[in-house]
Coordinates of C-alpha atoms in Angstrom, one line a residue:
M16 CA -50.9 13.8 -97.7
M17 CA -52.4 17.3 -97.4
N18 CA -49.9 19.9 -98.8
N19 CA -48.8 22.7 -96.5
R20 CA -50.7 25.5 -98.4
L21 CA -54.0 23.5 -98.3
F22 CA -53.5 22.6 -94.6
S23 CA -52.9 26.3 -93.8
K24 CA -56.1 27.3 -95.5
Y25 CA -58.0 24.5 -93.7
T26 CA -56.7 25.5 -90.3
L27 CA -57.5 29.2 -91.0
I28 CA -61.1 28.3 -91.9
V29 CA -61.5 26.2 -88.8
G30 CA -60.0 29.0 -86.7
V31 CA -62.4 31.6 -88.2
L32 CA -65.4 29.3 -87.5
M33 CA -64.2 28.8 -83.9
S34 CA -63.7 32.5 -83.4
L35 CA -67.4 33.1 -84.4
M36 CA -68.7 30.6 -81.9
P37 CA -69.2 33.1 -79.0
V38 CA -71.0 35.5 -81.3
L39 CA -73.3 32.7 -82.6
G40 CA -74.5 31.9 -79.1
T41 CA -72.9 28.5 -78.4
S42 CA -72.2 29.1 -74.7
C43 CA -74.3 27.2 -72.2
S44 CA -76.6 28.6 -69.5
E45 CA -75.9 27.6 -65.9
D46 CA -78.5 24.8 -66.1
E47 CA -77.0 23.5 -69.4
Q48 CA -73.4 23.5 -68.2
Q49 CA -71.6 20.1 -68.3
E50 CA -69.6 18.8 -65.4
T51 CA -66.0 18.2 -66.1
A52 CA -65.6 15.5 -63.4
T53 CA -67.8 13.1 -61.4
V54 CA -67.4 13.7 -57.7
D55 CA -69.5 12.2 -54.9
W56 CA -71.2 15.0 -53.0
N57 CA -72.7 12.7 -50.3
I58 CA -70.1 13.1 -47.5
S59 CA -71.4 12.1 -44.1
G60 CA -71.5 15.0 -41.7
N61 CA -71.2 17.6 -44.5
E62 CA -73.6 20.4 -45.4
I63 CA -74.1 21.3 -49.1
V64 CA -74.5 25.1 -49.6
N65 CA -75.6 26.6 -52.9
F66 CA -74.7 30.1 -54.0
K67 CA -76.1 32.5 -56.7
P68 CA -73.5 34.7 -58.4
E69 CA -73.4 38.4 -58.5
R70 CA -73.4 39.3 -62.2
Y71 CA -73.2 43.0 -62.8
K72 CA -70.8 44.8 -60.5
I73 CA -67.4 45.9 -61.7
Q74 CA -64.6 43.8 -60.1
K75 CA -62.0 46.6 -60.2
E76 CA -59.5 44.6 -58.1
N77 CA -59.4 41.7 -60.5
P78 CA -56.3 41.8 -62.7
M79 CA -56.2 41.7 -66.5
Q80 CA -59.9 42.3 -67.1
G81 CA -62.2 45.2 -67.7
W82 CA -62.4 48.6 -69.5
V83 CA -59.2 50.6 -70.2
I84 CA -59.2 54.4 -70.0
Y85 CA -56.7 56.1 -72.2
A86 CA -54.5 59.1 -71.3
G87 CA -51.3 60.6 -72.6
I88 CA -48.5 62.8 -71.3
G89 CA -47.9 64.9 -74.4
D90 CA -49.2 68.4 -75.3
G91 CA -52.6 67.1 -76.3
M92 CA -53.3 66.0 -72.7
M93 CA -55.5 68.4 -70.7
D94 CA -54.7 69.4 -67.2
N95 CA -58.4 68.9 -66.1
F96 CA -58.5 65.3 -67.2
W97 CA -59.8 63.9 -63.9
E98 CA -62.3 66.7 -63.5
L99 CA -63.7 66.0 -66.9
Y100 CA -63.7 62.2 -66.5
D101 CA -65.3 62.5 -63.0
N102 CA -68.2 64.5 -64.5
F103 CA -68.6 62.9 -67.9
E104 CA -71.7 63.4 -70.0
S105 CA -73.5 60.1 -70.7
A106 CA -76.8 58.8 -72.0
E107 CA -77.8 58.5 -68.4
G108 CA -76.5 61.8 -67.0
K109 CA -73.1 62.6 -65.6
V110 CA -71.0 59.6 -64.7
K111 CA -67.5 59.0 -63.2
V112 CA -65.7 57.2 -65.9
S113 CA -63.3 55.5 -63.5
D114 CA -66.3 53.8 -61.9
Y115 CA -66.5 51.7 -65.1
G116 CA -62.8 51.0 -65.7
T117 CA -60.0 49.0 -64.1
T118 CA -57.0 50.5 -65.9
L119 CA -55.5 53.8 -67.0
Y120 CA -53.5 53.4 -70.2
M121 CA -50.4 55.7 -70.1
R122 CA -49.2 56.1 -73.7
G123 CA -46.3 58.3 -74.5
A124 CA -43.1 58.9 -76.4
W125 CA -39.8 57.4 -75.2
S126 CA -38.4 60.9 -75.2
Q127 CA -41.2 62.1 -72.9
F128 CA -40.5 59.3 -70.4
N129 CA -36.7 59.7 -70.7
P130 CA -35.8 63.2 -71.7
E131 CA -32.1 63.0 -70.9
E132 CA -29.8 60.1 -70.4
G133 CA -30.3 58.8 -66.8
K134 CA -33.3 61.1 -66.3
Y135 CA -36.8 59.6 -66.0
I136 CA -40.2 61.1 -65.8
W137 CA -40.9 59.4 -62.4
Q138 CA -38.0 61.1 -60.7
D139 CA -38.9 64.1 -58.6
D140 CA -36.3 66.4 -60.0
V141 CA -37.5 66.0 -63.6
D142 CA -39.8 69.0 -64.1
T143 CA -40.9 68.8 -67.7
A144 CA -44.5 69.4 -68.9
P145 CA -44.9 65.6 -69.5
A146 CA -43.6 64.9 -66.0
R147 CA -46.2 67.2 -64.4
R148 CA -49.0 65.5 -66.4
F149 CA -47.5 62.1 -65.4
R150 CA -47.7 62.9 -61.7
M151 CA -51.3 64.2 -62.1
L152 CA -52.4 61.1 -63.9
M153 CA -50.6 58.7 -61.5
K154 CA -52.0 60.4 -58.4
G155 CA -55.6 60.4 -59.8
A156 CA -55.4 56.8 -60.9
K157 CA -54.3 55.7 -57.5
E158 CA -57.1 57.6 -55.8
R159 CA -59.6 56.0 -58.2
G160 CA -58.3 52.4 -57.8
L161 CA -57.0 52.1 -61.3
K162 CA -53.8 50.2 -62.3
I163 CA -51.6 51.5 -65.1
A164 CA -50.9 50.1 -68.5
W165 CA -47.9 51.4 -70.4
T166 CA -46.8 52.0 -74.0
F167 CA -43.6 53.7 -75.1
V168 CA -43.3 54.8 -78.7
T169 CA -39.9 55.3 -80.4
D170 CA -41.0 56.2 -83.9
S171 CA -41.5 59.8 -84.9
R172 CA -43.5 59.3 -88.1
D173 CA -46.8 61.2 -88.1
K174 CA -45.7 63.1 -85.0
H175 CA -44.9 66.7 -84.4
E176 CA -42.0 66.0 -82.0
N177 CA -39.2 63.5 -81.8
F178 CA -40.3 60.3 -80.0
S179 CA -36.7 59.1 -79.3
P180 CA -34.5 61.1 -77.0
E181 CA -31.9 63.4 -78.5
Y182 CA -29.1 61.8 -76.5
V183 CA -29.5 58.6 -78.6
R184 CA -28.7 60.4 -81.8
E185 CA -25.9 62.3 -80.1
A186 CA -24.4 58.9 -79.0
G187 CA -24.1 58.0 -82.7
A188 CA -27.2 56.0 -83.4
K189 CA -28.0 55.8 -87.1
Y190 CA -31.4 57.1 -88.0
Y191 CA -33.7 58.2 -90.9
E192 CA -35.7 61.4 -91.3
T193 CA -39.3 62.0 -92.0
T194 CA -41.5 65.1 -92.3
T195 CA -44.9 65.6 -90.8
G196 CA -46.4 69.0 -91.9
S197 CA -43.6 71.4 -91.3
F198 CA -41.9 69.3 -88.6
K199 CA -38.8 67.3 -89.7
G200 CA -38.3 64.4 -87.3
W201 CA -35.9 61.5 -87.0
T202 CA -36.2 57.9 -85.9
P203 CA -33.4 55.5 -85.0
Y204 CA -33.1 52.3 -87.0
P205 CA -34.4 49.4 -84.7
D206 CA -31.4 47.3 -85.7
D207 CA -28.9 49.9 -84.7
P208 CA -26.7 48.7 -81.8
I209 CA -26.5 52.1 -80.1
F210 CA -30.3 52.5 -80.2
Q211 CA -30.7 49.0 -78.8
E212 CA -28.2 49.7 -76.0
K213 CA -30.0 52.9 -74.9
Y214 CA -33.5 51.5 -75.3
E215 CA -32.6 48.5 -73.3
K216 CA -31.3 50.6 -70.4
F217 CA -34.5 52.6 -70.4
L218 CA -36.7 49.5 -70.4
R219 CA -34.6 47.9 -67.6
D220 CA -34.7 51.0 -65.5
F221 CA -38.4 51.4 -66.0
A222 CA -38.9 47.7 -65.1
A223 CA -36.9 48.2 -61.9
K224 CA -39.5 50.8 -60.9
Y225 CA -42.8 49.5 -62.4
D226 CA -42.5 45.7 -62.7
D227 CA -44.9 45.8 -59.9
P228 CA -48.4 44.1 -60.1
E229 CA -49.7 46.5 -57.4
V230 CA -49.2 49.4 -59.8
T231 CA -48.9 48.0 -63.4
Q232 CA -51.7 46.1 -65.2
F233 CA -49.6 45.4 -68.3
V234 CA -46.9 46.7 -70.6
S235 CA -48.2 47.0 -74.1
G236 CA -46.0 46.3 -77.1
F237 CA -42.4 47.1 -78.0
G238 CA -42.8 50.8 -79.1
L239 CA -41.2 50.0 -82.4
G240 CA -42.6 50.7 -85.9
K241 CA -45.3 53.1 -87.1
W242 CA -47.3 54.5 -84.2
G243 CA -45.5 52.0 -82.0
E244 CA -47.7 49.2 -83.4
T245 CA -44.8 46.9 -84.5
H246 CA -45.4 47.2 -88.3
T247 CA -43.9 49.3 -91.1
L248 CA -40.4 49.3 -89.7
V249 CA -37.5 51.0 -91.4
Y250 CA -34.3 49.1 -91.0
S251 CA -30.7 50.3 -91.7
T252 CA -30.4 47.6 -94.5
G253 CA -33.3 49.0 -96.5
D254 CA -35.1 45.7 -96.4
A255 CA -36.6 43.3 -93.7
S256 CA -33.5 41.1 -93.3
P257 CA -32.9 42.3 -89.6
R258 CA -36.5 41.4 -88.7
E259 CA -35.9 38.2 -86.8
A260 CA -32.8 39.4 -85.0
V261 CA -34.7 42.5 -83.8
F262 CA -37.6 40.2 -82.8
E263 CA -35.3 38.0 -80.7
W264 CA -33.6 41.1 -79.1
I265 CA -36.7 42.9 -78.1
T266 CA -38.8 39.9 -76.9
D267 CA -35.9 38.4 -74.9
L268 CA -35.3 41.8 -73.3
M269 CA -38.9 42.3 -72.3
V270 CA -39.3 38.8 -70.9
D271 CA -36.2 39.2 -68.9
A272 CA -37.0 42.7 -67.6
F273 CA -40.7 42.2 -66.8
K274 CA -41.0 39.1 -64.6
R275 CA -44.1 40.0 -62.6
V276 CA -46.5 41.9 -64.9
P277 CA -48.0 40.8 -68.2
I278 CA -46.4 42.0 -71.4
M279 CA -48.1 42.4 -74.8
I280 CA -47.3 41.8 -78.5
N281 CA -49.5 43.2 -81.3
Y282 CA -50.6 40.3 -83.5
H283 CA -50.3 42.4 -86.6
R284 CA -50.1 40.5 -89.9
C285 CA -46.9 42.6 -90.8
L286 CA -45.3 42.1 -87.4
L287 CA -41.9 43.8 -87.4
N288 CA -42.0 43.8 -91.2
T289 CA -41.4 46.8 -93.5
N290 CA -44.9 46.9 -94.8
E291 CA -48.2 48.1 -93.3
T292 CA -51.1 46.4 -95.0
A293 CA -49.8 44.0 -97.7
D294 CA -50.3 40.3 -97.3
N295 CA -46.6 39.2 -97.7
G296 CA -45.0 38.1 -94.5
L297 CA -48.2 36.5 -93.0
E298 CA -46.7 33.1 -92.6
K299 CA -43.6 34.4 -90.8
S300 CA -45.8 36.8 -88.7
E301 CA -47.7 33.8 -87.4
E302 CA -44.5 32.0 -86.6
L303 CA -43.2 35.0 -84.7
I304 CA -46.4 35.4 -82.8
D305 CA -46.2 31.8 -81.8
R306 CA -42.6 32.2 -80.6
A307 CA -43.6 35.3 -78.6
V308 CA -46.6 33.6 -76.9
K309 CA -44.3 30.7 -75.9
K310 CA -41.9 33.2 -74.4
G311 CA -44.7 34.6 -72.2
F312 CA -46.4 37.4 -74.2
C313 CA -50.1 38.2 -74.2
L314 CA -51.8 39.3 -77.3
R315 CA -53.4 42.6 -78.4
H316 CA -54.6 44.2 -81.6
D317 CA -55.2 47.9 -82.4
A318 CA -57.7 47.6 -85.2
F319 CA -60.8 45.9 -83.8
G320 CA -63.8 47.0 -85.9
M321 CA -61.8 47.9 -88.9
K322 CA -63.0 45.4 -91.5
N323 CA -60.1 45.9 -93.9
Y324 CA -57.5 45.5 -91.1
Y325 CA -59.0 43.0 -88.8
K326 CA -60.5 40.0 -90.7
A327 CA -60.0 36.3 -91.3
W328 CA -56.3 36.1 -90.5
E329 CA -56.6 38.0 -87.3
R330 CA -59.7 36.0 -86.2
G331 CA -57.7 32.8 -86.9
I332 CA -55.0 34.0 -84.5
A333 CA -57.6 34.8 -81.8
A334 CA -59.1 31.3 -82.2
K335 CA -55.6 29.6 -82.2
Y336 CA -54.6 31.2 -78.8
R337 CA -58.0 31.3 -77.1
Y338 CA -57.6 30.5 -73.4
Q339 CA -53.9 30.1 -73.8
T340 CA -53.1 33.8 -73.3
P341 CA -55.3 36.8 -72.7
F342 CA -56.4 39.1 -75.5
V343 CA -56.6 42.9 -75.1
M344 CA -58.5 44.9 -77.8
E345 CA -58.2 48.5 -79.1
G346 CA -60.7 49.8 -81.6
G347 CA -59.4 51.2 -84.8
W348 CA -61.7 53.9 -86.0
V349 CA -61.2 57.4 -84.4
E350 CA -64.1 59.8 -84.6
S351 CA -61.9 63.0 -84.7
S352 CA -59.7 61.9 -87.6
H353 CA -61.5 59.3 -89.6
G354 CA -64.9 60.8 -90.0
N355 CA -66.8 59.5 -93.0
S356 CA -64.1 56.8 -93.6
I357 CA -66.2 54.5 -91.5
K358 CA -68.7 54.2 -94.4
G359 CA -66.2 52.1 -96.3
D360 CA -66.6 49.5 -93.7
G361 CA -70.4 49.7 -93.9
Y362 CA -70.9 51.8 -90.7
N363 CA -73.4 54.7 -90.8
N364 CA -72.3 56.3 -87.6
F365 CA -70.0 55.8 -84.6
A366 CA -72.7 53.9 -82.6
E367 CA -72.4 51.2 -85.2
V368 CA -68.7 51.4 -85.0
R369 CA -68.8 50.7 -81.3
Q370 CA -71.1 47.8 -81.9
G371 CA -68.8 46.4 -84.5
E372 CA -65.8 46.7 -82.2
F373 CA -67.7 45.0 -79.4
N374 CA -68.8 42.1 -81.6
E375 CA -65.3 41.6 -82.8
G376 CA -64.0 41.7 -79.3
K377 CA -66.5 39.2 -78.1
G378 CA -65.6 36.9 -81.0
A379 CA -62.0 37.1 -79.9
N380 CA -62.9 36.4 -76.2
V381 CA -61.0 39.5 -75.1
N382 CA -60.3 40.2 -71.5
M383 CA -60.1 43.9 -71.8
M384 CA -61.7 46.6 -74.0
D385 CA -60.7 50.2 -74.6
L386 CA -62.7 53.4 -74.0
R387 CA -59.9 55.5 -75.4
F388 CA -59.8 59.2 -75.3
S389 CA -62.2 62.2 -75.3
S390 CA -60.9 65.7 -74.8
N391 CA -64.4 67.1 -74.2
V392 CA -67.9 65.9 -73.5
N393 CA -69.2 66.0 -77.0
T394 CA -66.8 64.1 -79.2
G395 CA -64.4 61.2 -79.1
E396 CA -64.4 57.5 -78.4
T397 CA -65.2 57.7 -74.6
H398 CA -68.1 60.0 -75.4
S399 CA -69.3 57.6 -78.0
W400 CA -69.2 54.6 -75.7
F401 CA -71.1 56.4 -72.9
N402 CA -73.6 58.2 -75.1
T403 CA -74.4 55.8 -78.0
A404 CA -73.3 52.5 -76.6
F405 CA -73.7 52.7 -72.8
N406 CA -75.5 49.3 -72.9
L407 CA -72.4 47.8 -74.3
V408 CA -70.2 49.3 -71.6
K409 CA -72.4 47.6 -69.0
E410 CA -72.6 44.4 -70.9
F411 CA -68.9 44.0 -71.1
I412 CA -68.6 44.5 -67.3
A413 CA -71.2 41.8 -66.8
E414 CA -70.1 39.3 -69.4
G415 CA -66.6 40.2 -70.7
G416 CA -63.3 39.2 -69.2
Y417 CA -63.8 36.7 -66.4
R418 CA -66.3 36.5 -63.6
L419 CA -65.6 33.5 -61.3
Y420 CA -67.8 32.0 -58.7
A421 CA -68.5 28.8 -56.7
D422 CA -72.1 27.8 -57.0
K423 CA -72.0 24.7 -54.8
I424 CA -69.8 23.7 -51.8
S425 CA -70.0 20.8 -49.4
V426 CA -68.3 21.4 -46.0
P427 CA -68.3 19.6 -42.6
T428 CA -70.5 21.1 -39.8
S429 CA -68.1 19.7 -37.2
A430 CA -64.5 18.5 -37.1
N431 CA -61.8 17.4 -34.8
S432 CA -58.5 19.2 -34.7
G433 CA -55.7 17.2 -36.2
R434 CA -58.2 15.1 -38.2
K435 CA -58.9 15.0 -41.9
V436 CA -62.1 16.6 -43.4
S437 CA -63.3 16.6 -47.0
I438 CA -64.7 19.5 -49.0
V439 CA -66.3 19.3 -52.4
H440 CA -66.6 22.5 -54.5
R441 CA -67.7 23.5 -58.0
W442 CA -66.5 26.5 -59.9
S443 CA -67.7 28.4 -63.0
N444 CA -66.8 31.4 -65.1
L445 CA -69.6 33.7 -66.4
G446 CA -67.3 35.7 -68.6
W447 CA -66.3 35.0 -72.1
G448 CA -62.6 35.5 -71.4
Y449 CA -60.5 33.6 -68.9
C450 CA -58.3 34.3 -65.8
P451 CA -54.8 33.9 -67.1
T452 CA -53.1 32.3 -64.1
N453 CA -51.0 30.3 -66.6
I454 CA -48.9 33.2 -67.9
P455 CA -45.3 32.9 -66.7
Q456 CA -45.4 36.3 -64.9
W457 CA -48.2 35.0 -62.7
N458 CA -47.0 31.3 -62.6
Q459 CA -50.2 30.1 -61.0
K460 CA -49.8 32.3 -58.0
Y461 CA -53.6 32.6 -57.6
K462 CA -55.1 29.6 -55.8
V463 CA -58.3 28.4 -54.2
C464 CA -58.0 28.7 -50.5
F465 CA -60.3 27.5 -47.7
A466 CA -60.2 29.3 -44.4
L467 CA -61.7 29.2 -40.9
L468 CA -62.9 32.6 -39.9
D469 CA -63.2 33.9 -36.4
A470 CA -66.0 36.1 -35.0
Q471 CA -64.4 39.1 -36.6
E472 CA -64.4 37.4 -40.0
K473 CA -60.6 37.1 -40.1
P474 CA -58.9 33.8 -41.1
V475 CA -57.3 31.9 -38.2
Y476 CA -56.6 28.9 -40.4
Q477 CA -56.0 28.6 -44.2
F478 CA -55.5 25.7 -46.6
V479 CA -54.3 26.5 -50.1
D480 CA -55.5 23.9 -52.7
D481 CA -52.9 23.4 -55.4
N482 CA -55.1 21.2 -57.5
P483 CA -57.5 23.7 -59.2
Q484 CA -56.0 25.5 -62.1
I485 CA -58.0 28.7 -62.4
N486 CA -57.0 29.4 -66.0
E487 CA -59.0 26.2 -66.9
W488 CA -62.3 27.7 -65.8
V489 CA -64.0 28.9 -69.0
K490 CA -67.6 29.7 -69.7
G491 CA -69.9 26.7 -70.0
T492 CA -67.5 24.2 -68.3
P493 CA -67.8 24.0 -64.5
H494 CA -65.0 22.3 -62.6
T495 CA -65.6 20.2 -59.5
Y496 CA -63.0 19.2 -57.0
K497 CA -62.7 17.2 -53.8
T498 CA -60.2 18.7 -51.3
D499 CA -59.0 16.8 -48.2
I500 CA -57.7 19.0 -45.3
T501 CA -56.1 18.0 -42.0
L502 CA -57.0 20.7 -39.5
S503 CA -53.6 21.0 -37.8
N504 CA -53.1 23.2 -34.8
V505 CA -56.7 24.6 -34.8
A506 CA -58.0 25.5 -31.4
A507 CA -61.4 24.1 -30.4
G508 CA -64.2 26.5 -30.9
K509 CA -66.8 27.8 -33.4
Y510 CA -65.7 29.1 -36.8
T511 CA -67.1 29.9 -40.2
W512 CA -65.9 28.1 -43.3
A513 CA -64.9 30.5 -46.0
V514 CA -63.3 30.3 -49.5
G515 CA -61.3 32.8 -51.5
L516 CA -59.0 33.1 -54.5
V517 CA -55.8 34.2 -52.9
D518 CA -52.5 35.5 -54.1
T519 CA -49.9 33.1 -52.8
Q520 CA -47.1 35.7 -53.3
K521 CA -48.9 38.1 -50.9
D522 CA -49.3 35.9 -47.8
N523 CA -52.5 34.4 -49.1
E524 CA -54.4 37.6 -49.2
I525 CA -57.5 37.7 -51.5
G526 CA -56.1 38.3 -55.0
I527 CA -59.2 37.8 -57.1
R528 CA -62.7 38.7 -56.0
I529 CA -65.3 36.0 -56.4
S530 CA -68.6 37.0 -58.0
A531 CA -70.6 36.4 -54.9
R532 CA -73.5 38.4 -53.4
D533 CA -72.8 40.9 -50.7
E534 CA -74.6 39.0 -47.9
V535 CA -72.0 36.2 -48.1
L536 CA -68.9 38.4 -48.6
T537 CA -66.6 39.7 -45.9
S538 CA -64.9 43.1 -46.3
D539 CA -61.7 41.3 -47.3
G540 CA -63.3 39.3 -50.0
W541 CA -63.8 35.9 -48.4
V542 CA -67.0 34.0 -49.2
K543 CA -68.7 32.7 -46.1
I544 CA -70.0 29.1 -46.5
A545 CA -71.3 27.7 -43.2
D546 CA -70.6 27.5 -39.5
V547 CA -68.4 24.7 -38.1
T548 CA -67.5 23.5 -34.6
V549 CA -64.0 22.3 -34.1
K550 CA -63.4 20.0 -31.2

């Protein structure tokens, strides 16, 4: 029998090889794709319609995919953020950055979001500088069709202000002190019961406001540990013995609080451990990640492109959970603070860093990539993406995340009201990621829906097909289905068959845009198939 250590090494090697497959070009072209089922397309009285996909436009409405634009609410945030980002210098002239993104990432200190007990940044009577920046960013994001991603950081290390609210310390929470420059800060121990009580109230109150998929794209991480990245924790015991108890507390809390929007965990090798880069704790970290995914967490990592921090172990995690849960990436190297450090990873400049991040993200089949932050038009990660790697920005829009379409549909040209008809339809995904309808916060709420449209292109009849599982549609593997429909209570007349991917929790409105060409799309997102006469 293979011993456990040898088996672990074997599975890690297999995982790394699997993670490299997308980079090595193993995906199929449309003509090479293999059918997943044999279905008879020859239905008497039906017309077969073929469609070509639209490959390049950003699908801003589609959840959990696309580029993420970073912003903060601290003192480093400029008041002219939207003016700058609407007139951003690029290799192709001035661009509006929000035209390329789907999400605004709001990262801030817990103390900025919750300056006093019971007082929150989203309340109109809170008039702090972070609150004013928050309102400016939220208003601009809504105007530009961006959803919000959130991170709250509780740890004050490497900061010049306290990241946990003062009322927590005043309530008696135990804490430790650190110094950054001339600033002496404090951070509560994550295993302290008073800290946990206060932080839980904040997260639940925040969820009551923003556990809303119309506003929130995802909630990222726990906010614990160094930089809020869930590593290098300091516990009251002086060792890592509270690690699992804290893990259970924070994961159970977030799963219970956020029932409608995706939540993230950082798959760091030192997850909730006391160390930052050492190898000890890897085996337990993988176990904790597995437990978090089973509870309903998606996965993210904050060091894509950093070859000493994101390597074989991390690639093995990405391979292990591919198409089980979505991945979100953040690059690690920061132009303003890391400078020539990139040469240690073999990069000569930040154009090469961007390519390295992109390649690693593609290898992990990520659904979302980060543009991060630029405070002016000449430096920073957003500047670098748009000036040295604009081709990669466009490539990710075209090929990253998911891009779903039906290339072939068979529908009847005539039907009798109250009688059964049959439709055959084939679906593909052009993106290297997947549409995560399987996560518990979505609970397969997105479904294939066939409709009869009237002369105004509005649905007068809809049939939701429960059989297709959209999360199963991955690149290179088309899925074909036969759907039988009884046209109940349909008045005689002329209609147009249409298909859409609807949100069953929103009265079957279009929830995910299909990658179809403009000539077959209605303004609401239905794909017109063919005319039909109902008798």
